[in-house]
PDB file of C-alpha atoms in Angstrom:
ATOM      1  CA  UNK A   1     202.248  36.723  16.616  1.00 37.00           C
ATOM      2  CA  UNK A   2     205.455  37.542  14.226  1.00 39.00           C
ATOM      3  CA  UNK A   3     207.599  40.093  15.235  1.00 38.00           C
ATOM      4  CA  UNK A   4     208.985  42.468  12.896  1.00 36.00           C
ATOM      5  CA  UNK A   5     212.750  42.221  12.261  1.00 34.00           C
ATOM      6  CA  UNK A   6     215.347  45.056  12.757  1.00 34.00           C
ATOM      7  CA  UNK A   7     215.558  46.177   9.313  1.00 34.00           C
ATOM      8  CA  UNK A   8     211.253  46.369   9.100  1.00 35.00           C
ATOM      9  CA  UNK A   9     211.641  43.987   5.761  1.00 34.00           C
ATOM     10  CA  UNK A  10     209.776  40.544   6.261  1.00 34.00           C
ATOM     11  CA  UNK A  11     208.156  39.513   9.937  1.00 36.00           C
ATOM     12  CA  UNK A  12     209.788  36.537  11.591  1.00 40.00           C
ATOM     13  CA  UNK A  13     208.259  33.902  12.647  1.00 45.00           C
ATOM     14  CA  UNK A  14     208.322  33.001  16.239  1.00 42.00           C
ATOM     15  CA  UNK A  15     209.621  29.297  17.067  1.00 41.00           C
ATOM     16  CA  UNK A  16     209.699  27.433  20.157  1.00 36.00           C
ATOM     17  CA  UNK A  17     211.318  23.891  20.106  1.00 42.00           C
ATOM     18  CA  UNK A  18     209.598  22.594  16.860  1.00 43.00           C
ATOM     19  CA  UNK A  19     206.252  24.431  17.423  1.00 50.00           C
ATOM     20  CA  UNK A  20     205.570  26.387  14.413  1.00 54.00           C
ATOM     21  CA  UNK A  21     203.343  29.736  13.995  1.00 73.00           C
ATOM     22  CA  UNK A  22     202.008  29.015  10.301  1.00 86.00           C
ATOM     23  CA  UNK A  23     201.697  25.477   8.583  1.00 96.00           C
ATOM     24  CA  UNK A  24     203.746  24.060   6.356  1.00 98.00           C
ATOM     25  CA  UNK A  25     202.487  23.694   2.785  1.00 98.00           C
ATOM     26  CA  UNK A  26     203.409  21.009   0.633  1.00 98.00           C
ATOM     27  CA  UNK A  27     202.087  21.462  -2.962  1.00 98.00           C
ATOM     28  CA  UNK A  28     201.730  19.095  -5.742  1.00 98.00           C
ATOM     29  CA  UNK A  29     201.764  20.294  -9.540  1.00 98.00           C
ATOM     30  CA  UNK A  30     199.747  19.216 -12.426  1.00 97.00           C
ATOM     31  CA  UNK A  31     196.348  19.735 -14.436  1.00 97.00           C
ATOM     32  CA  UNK A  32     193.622  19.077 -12.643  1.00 96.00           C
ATOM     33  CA  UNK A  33     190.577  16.629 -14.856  1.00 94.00           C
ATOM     34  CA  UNK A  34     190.232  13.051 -15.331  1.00 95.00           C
ATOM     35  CA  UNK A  35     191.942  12.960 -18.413  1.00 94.00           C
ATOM     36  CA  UNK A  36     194.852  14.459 -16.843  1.00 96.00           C
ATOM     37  CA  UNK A  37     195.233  11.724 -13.950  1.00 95.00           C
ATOM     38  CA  UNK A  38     197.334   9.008 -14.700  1.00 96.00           C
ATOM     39  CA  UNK A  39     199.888  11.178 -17.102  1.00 96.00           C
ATOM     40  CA  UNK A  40     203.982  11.975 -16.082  1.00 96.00           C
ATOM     41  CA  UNK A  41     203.248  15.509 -15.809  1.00 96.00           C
ATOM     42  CA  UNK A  42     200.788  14.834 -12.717  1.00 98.00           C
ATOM     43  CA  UNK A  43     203.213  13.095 -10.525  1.00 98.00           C
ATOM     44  CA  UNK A  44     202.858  16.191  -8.038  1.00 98.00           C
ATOM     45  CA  UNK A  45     199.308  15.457  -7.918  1.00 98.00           C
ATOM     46  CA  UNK A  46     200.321  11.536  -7.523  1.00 98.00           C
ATOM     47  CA  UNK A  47     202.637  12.366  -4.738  1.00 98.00           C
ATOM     48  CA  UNK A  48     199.901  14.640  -2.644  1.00 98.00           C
ATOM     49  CA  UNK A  49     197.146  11.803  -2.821  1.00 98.00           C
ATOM     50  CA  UNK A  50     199.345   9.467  -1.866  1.00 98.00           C
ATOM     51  CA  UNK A  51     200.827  11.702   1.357  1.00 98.00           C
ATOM     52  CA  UNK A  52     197.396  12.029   2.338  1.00 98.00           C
ATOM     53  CA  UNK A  53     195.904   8.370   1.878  1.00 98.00           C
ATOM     54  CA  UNK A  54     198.757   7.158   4.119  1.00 97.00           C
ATOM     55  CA  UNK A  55     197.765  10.426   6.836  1.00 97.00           C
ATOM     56  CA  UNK A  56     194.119   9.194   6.705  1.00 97.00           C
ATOM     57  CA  UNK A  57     192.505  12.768   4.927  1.00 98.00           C
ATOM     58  CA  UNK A  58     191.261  13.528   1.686  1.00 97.00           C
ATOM     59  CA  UNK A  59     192.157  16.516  -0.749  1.00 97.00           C
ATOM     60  CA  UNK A  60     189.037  17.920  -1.258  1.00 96.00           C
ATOM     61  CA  UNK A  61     188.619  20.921   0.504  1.00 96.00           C
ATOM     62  CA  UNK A  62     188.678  24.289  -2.293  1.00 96.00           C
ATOM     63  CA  UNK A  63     190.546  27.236  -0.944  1.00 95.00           C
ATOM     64  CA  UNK A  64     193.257  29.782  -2.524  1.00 96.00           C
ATOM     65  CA  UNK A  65     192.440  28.188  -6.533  1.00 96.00           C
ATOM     66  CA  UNK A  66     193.707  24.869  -4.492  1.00 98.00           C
ATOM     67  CA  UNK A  67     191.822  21.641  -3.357  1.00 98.00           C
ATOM     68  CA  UNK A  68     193.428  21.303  -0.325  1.00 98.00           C
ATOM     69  CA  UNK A  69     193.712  18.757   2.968  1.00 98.00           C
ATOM     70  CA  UNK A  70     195.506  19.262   6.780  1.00 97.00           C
ATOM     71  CA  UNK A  71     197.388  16.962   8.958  1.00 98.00           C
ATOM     72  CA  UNK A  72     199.655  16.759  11.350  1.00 97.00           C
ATOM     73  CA  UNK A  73     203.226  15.109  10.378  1.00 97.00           C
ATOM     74  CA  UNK A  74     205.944  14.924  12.765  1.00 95.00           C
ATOM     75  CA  UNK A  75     204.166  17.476  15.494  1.00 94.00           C
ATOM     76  CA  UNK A  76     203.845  19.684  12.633  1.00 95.00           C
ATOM     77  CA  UNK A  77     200.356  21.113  11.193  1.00 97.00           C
ATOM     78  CA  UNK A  78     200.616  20.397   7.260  1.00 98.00           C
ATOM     79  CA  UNK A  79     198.683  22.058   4.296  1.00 98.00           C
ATOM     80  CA  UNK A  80     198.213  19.560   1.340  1.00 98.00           C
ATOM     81  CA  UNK A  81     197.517  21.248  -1.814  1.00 98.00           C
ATOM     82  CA  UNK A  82     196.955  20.623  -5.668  1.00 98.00           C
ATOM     83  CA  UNK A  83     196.685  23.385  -7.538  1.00 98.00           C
ATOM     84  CA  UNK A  84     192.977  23.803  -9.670  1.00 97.00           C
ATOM     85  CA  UNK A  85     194.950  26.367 -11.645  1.00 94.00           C
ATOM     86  CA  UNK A  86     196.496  24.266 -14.443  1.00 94.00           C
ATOM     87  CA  UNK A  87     200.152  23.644 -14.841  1.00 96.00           C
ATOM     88  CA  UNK A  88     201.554  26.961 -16.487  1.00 95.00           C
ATOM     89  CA  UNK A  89     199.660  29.177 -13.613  1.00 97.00           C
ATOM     90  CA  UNK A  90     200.456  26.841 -10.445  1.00 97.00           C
ATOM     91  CA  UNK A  91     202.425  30.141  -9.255  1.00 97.00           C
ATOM     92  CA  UNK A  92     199.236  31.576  -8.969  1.00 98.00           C
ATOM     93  CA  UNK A  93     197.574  29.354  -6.511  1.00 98.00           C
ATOM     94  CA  UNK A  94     201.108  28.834  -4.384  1.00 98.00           C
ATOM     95  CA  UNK A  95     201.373  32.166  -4.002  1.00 98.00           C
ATOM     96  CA  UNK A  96     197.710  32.236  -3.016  1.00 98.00           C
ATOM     97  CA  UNK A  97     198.352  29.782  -0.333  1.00 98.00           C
ATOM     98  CA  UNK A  98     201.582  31.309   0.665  1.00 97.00           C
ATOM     99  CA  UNK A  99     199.974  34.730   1.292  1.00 97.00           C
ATOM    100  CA  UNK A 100     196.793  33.307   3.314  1.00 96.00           C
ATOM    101  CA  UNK A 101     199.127  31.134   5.416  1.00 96.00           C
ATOM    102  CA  UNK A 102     201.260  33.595   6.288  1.00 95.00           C
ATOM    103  CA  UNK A 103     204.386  31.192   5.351  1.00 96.00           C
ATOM    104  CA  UNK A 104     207.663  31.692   4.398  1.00 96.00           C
ATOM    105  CA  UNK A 105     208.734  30.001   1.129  1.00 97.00           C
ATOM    106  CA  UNK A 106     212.642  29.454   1.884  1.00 95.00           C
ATOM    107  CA  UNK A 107     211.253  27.694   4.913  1.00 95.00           C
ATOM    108  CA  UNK A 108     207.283  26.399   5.149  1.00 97.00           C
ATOM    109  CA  UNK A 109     207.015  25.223   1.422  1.00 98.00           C
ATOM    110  CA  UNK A 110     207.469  21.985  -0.460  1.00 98.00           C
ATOM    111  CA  UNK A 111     206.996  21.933  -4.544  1.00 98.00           C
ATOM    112  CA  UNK A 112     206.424  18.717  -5.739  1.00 98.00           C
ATOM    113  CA  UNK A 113     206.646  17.951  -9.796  1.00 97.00           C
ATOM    114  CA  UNK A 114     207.587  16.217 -12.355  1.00 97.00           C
ATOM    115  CA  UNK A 115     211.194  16.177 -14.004  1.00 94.00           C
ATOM    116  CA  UNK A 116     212.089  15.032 -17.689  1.00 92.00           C
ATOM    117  CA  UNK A 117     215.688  14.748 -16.686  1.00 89.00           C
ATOM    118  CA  UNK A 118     214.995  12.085 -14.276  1.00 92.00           C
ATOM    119  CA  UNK A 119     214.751   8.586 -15.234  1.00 93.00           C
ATOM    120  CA  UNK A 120     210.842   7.428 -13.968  1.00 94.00           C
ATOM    121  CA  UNK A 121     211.595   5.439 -10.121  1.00 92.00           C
ATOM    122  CA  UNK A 122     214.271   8.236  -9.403  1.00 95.00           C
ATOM    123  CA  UNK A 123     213.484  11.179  -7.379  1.00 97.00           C
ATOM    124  CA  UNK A 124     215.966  14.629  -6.298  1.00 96.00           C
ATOM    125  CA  UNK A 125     215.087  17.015  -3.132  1.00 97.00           C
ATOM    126  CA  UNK A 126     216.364  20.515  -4.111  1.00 95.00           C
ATOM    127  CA  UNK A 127     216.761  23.415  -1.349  1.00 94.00           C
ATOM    128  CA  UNK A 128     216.557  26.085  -4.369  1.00 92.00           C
ATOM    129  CA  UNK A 129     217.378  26.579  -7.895  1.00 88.00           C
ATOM    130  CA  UNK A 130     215.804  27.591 -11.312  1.00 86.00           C
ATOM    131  CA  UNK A 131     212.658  26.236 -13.182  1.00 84.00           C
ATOM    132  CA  UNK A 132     215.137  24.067 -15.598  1.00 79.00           C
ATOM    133  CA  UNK A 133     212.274  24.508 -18.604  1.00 81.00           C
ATOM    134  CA  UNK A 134     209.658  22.761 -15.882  1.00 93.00           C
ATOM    135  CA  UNK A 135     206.345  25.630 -16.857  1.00 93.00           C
ATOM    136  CA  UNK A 136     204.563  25.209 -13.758  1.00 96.00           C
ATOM    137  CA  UNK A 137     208.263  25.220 -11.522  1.00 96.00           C
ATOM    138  CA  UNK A 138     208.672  28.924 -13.638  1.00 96.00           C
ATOM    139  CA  UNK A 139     205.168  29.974 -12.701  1.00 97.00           C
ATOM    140  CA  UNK A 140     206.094  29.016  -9.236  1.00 97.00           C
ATOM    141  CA  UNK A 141     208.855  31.602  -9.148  1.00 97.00           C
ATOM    142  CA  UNK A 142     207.651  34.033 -11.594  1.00 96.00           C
ATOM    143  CA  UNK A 143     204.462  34.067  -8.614  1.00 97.00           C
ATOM    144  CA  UNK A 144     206.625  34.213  -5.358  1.00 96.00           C
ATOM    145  CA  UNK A 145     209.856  36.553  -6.900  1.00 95.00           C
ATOM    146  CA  UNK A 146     212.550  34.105  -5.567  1.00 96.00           C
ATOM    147  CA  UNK A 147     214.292  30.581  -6.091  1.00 95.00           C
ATOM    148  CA  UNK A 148     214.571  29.445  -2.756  1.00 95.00           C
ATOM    149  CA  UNK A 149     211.851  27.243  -2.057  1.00 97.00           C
ATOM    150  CA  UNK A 150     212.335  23.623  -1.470  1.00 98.00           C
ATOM    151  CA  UNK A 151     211.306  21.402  -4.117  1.00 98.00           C
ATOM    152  CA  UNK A 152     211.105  17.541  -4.605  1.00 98.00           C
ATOM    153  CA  UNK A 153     211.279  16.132  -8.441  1.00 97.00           C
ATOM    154  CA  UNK A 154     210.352  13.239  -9.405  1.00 97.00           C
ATOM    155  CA  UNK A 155     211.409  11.479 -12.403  1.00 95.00           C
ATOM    156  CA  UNK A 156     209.125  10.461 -15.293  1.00 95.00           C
ATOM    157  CA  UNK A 157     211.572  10.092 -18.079  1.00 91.00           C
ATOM    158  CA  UNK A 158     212.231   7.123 -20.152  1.00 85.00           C
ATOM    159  CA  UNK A 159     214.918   5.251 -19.064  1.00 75.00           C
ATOM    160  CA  UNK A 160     217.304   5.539 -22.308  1.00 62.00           C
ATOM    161  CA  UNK A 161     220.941   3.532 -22.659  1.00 59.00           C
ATOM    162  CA  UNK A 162     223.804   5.371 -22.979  1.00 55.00           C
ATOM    163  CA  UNK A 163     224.375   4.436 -26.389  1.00 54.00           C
ATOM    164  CA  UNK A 164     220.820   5.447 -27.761  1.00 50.00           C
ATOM    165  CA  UNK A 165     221.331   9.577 -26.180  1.00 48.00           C
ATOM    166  CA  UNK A 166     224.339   9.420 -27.909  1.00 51.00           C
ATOM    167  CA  UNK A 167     223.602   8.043 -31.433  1.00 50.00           C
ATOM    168  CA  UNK A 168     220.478  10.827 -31.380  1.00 51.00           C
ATOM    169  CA  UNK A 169     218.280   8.382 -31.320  1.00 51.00           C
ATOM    170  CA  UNK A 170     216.636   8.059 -27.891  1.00 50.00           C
ATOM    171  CA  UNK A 171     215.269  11.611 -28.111  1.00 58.00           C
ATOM    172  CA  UNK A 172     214.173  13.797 -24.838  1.00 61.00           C
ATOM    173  CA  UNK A 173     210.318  13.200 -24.860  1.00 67.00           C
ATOM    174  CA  UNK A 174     207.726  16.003 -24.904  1.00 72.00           C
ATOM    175  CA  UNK A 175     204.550  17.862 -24.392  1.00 76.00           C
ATOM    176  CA  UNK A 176     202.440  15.084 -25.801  1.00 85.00           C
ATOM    177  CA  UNK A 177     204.804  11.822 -23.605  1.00 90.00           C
ATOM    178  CA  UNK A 178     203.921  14.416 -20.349  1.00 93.00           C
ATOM    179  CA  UNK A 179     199.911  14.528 -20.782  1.00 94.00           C
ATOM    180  CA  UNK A 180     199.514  10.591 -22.490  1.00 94.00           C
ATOM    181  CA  UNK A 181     198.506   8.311 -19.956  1.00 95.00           C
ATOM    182  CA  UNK A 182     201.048   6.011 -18.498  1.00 95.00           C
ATOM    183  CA  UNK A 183     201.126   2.718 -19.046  1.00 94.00           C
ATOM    184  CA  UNK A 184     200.501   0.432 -16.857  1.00 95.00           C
ATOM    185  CA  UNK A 185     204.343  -1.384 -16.508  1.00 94.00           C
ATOM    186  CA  UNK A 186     204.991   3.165 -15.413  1.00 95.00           C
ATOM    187  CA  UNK A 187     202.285   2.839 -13.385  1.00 96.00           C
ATOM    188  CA  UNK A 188     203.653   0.060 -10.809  1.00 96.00           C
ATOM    189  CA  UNK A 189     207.341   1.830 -10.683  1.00 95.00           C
ATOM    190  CA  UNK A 190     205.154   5.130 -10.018  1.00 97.00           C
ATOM    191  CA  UNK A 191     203.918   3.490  -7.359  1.00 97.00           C
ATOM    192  CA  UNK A 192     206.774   2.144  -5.524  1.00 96.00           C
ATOM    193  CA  UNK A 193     208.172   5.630  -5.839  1.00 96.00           C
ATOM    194  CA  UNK A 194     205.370   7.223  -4.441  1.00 98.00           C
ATOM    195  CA  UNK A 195     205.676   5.728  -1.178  1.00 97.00           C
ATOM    196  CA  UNK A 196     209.277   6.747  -1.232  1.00 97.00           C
ATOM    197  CA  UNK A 197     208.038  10.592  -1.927  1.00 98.00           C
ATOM    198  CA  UNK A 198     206.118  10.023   0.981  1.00 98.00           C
ATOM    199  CA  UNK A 199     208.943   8.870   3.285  1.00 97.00           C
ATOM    200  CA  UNK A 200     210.866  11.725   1.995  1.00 98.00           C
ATOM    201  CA  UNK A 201     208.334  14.006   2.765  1.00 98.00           C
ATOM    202  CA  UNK A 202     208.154  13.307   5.986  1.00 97.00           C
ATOM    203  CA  UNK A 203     212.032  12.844   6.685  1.00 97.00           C
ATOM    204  CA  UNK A 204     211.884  16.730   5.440  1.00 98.00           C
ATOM    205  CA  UNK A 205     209.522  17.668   7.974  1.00 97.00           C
ATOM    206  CA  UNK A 206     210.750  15.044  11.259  1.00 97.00           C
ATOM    207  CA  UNK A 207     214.848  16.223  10.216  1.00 96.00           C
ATOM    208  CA  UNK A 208     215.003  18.854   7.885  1.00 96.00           C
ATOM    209  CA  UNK A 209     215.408  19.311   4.180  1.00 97.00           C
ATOM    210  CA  UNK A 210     219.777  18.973   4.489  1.00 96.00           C
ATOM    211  CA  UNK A 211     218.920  15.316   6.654  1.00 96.00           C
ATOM    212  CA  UNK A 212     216.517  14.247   3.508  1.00 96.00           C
ATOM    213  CA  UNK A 213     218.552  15.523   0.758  1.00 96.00           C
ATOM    214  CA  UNK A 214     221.659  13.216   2.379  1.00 95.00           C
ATOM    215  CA  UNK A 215     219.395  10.380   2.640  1.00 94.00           C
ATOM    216  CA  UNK A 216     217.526  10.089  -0.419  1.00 95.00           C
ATOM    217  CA  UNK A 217     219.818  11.975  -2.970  1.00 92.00           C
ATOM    218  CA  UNK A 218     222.828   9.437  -3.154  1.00 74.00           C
ATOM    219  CA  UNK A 219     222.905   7.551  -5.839  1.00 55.00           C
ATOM    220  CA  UNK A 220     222.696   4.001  -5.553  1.00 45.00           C
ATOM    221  CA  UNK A 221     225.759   1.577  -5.035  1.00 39.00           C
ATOM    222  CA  UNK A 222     225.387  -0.547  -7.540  1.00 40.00           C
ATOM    223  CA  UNK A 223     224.711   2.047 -10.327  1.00 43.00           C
TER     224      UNK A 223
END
């Protein structure tokens, strides 16, 4: 059972050794129908199938506005969610799961979404910071009151050169790039990176978010 802490504000949660006393909830963002599936701005959605093909479960179970899925990664039980709540009100159904869960968003919670400022087959693991324009990463706050959940972006941006960004010509993409399917050349590099997102996930869980971040946020040699 938690036990209340000195100052009577927020239970803590009791741990023993990696034995946890709530699950920890990994959410994917996006819009949930078919026409919806293959487009950048479900790459949150991508990333959750994916985690659970490769854990042997499916996402289908419906519970807090979420279709949802448990396993067990790294000794740890694990919540798999998507969100059946559209994109702009994903807060809602987070902080649905959050509050039936009994789980602590600085430290049982995983965002996964889409980014814009990352080039498509690139990926970032953040420990906290602000919704940087990303709707469904502002509903997430807006919903929970704080920043400092741990989120994993992955890149769906074109991959511009230099010298188009700076001419103006090679112009940040928008609302209507996000929700057009991908094509299919997108589609394979998705894929590759998926199974990265994966690994990452996992690394958070088996090391913790700081081992992850050190692994999979450097940039790489030859770039």
């Amino acid at each position: 059972m938690p036990e209340a802490s000195e100052t009577g504000s927020r239970p803590q949660r009791v741990r023993s050794g990696s034995i946890q006393s709530s699950p920890f909830l990994i959410v994917g963002l996006g819009n949930p129908g078919l026409e919806y599936l293959w487009t950048p701005h479900n790459a949150g959605f991508m990333a959750i199938d994916r985690i659970a093909q490769q854990e042997g479960v499916v996402v289908q179970n419906r519970r807090c506005r979420a279709t949802t899925a448990t396993c067990r990664i790294a000794g740890r039980e694990v919540v798999l969610a998507k969100p059946e709540t559209f994109m702009n009100l994903s807060g809602v159904a987070v902080a649905a799961l959050v509050e039936e869960f009994e789980a602590d968003p600085s430290q049982d919670l995983l965002v996964i979404y889409d980014e814009l400022d990352l080039v498509l087959g690139t990926f970032k693991i953040r420990e906290r910071g602000s919704p940087a324009g990303h709707n469904g990463a502002r509903s997430v706050t807006d919903a929970l009151d704080t920043q400092e959940w741990l989120r994993l972006r992955i890149g769906v941006g074109p991959d511009l050169p230099p010298e188009a960004i700076a001419s103006g010509a090679g112009k940040r993409p928008g609302r209507d790039y996000l929700l057009s399917p991908m094509r299919k050349a997108d589609l394979a590099l998705m894929d590759e990176m998926l199974d990265k997102v994966a690994t990452a996930t996992r690394r958070i869980l088996e090391l913790g978010p700081a081992a992850a971040m050190n692994e999979f946020n450097r940039k790489d040699k030859d770039e």
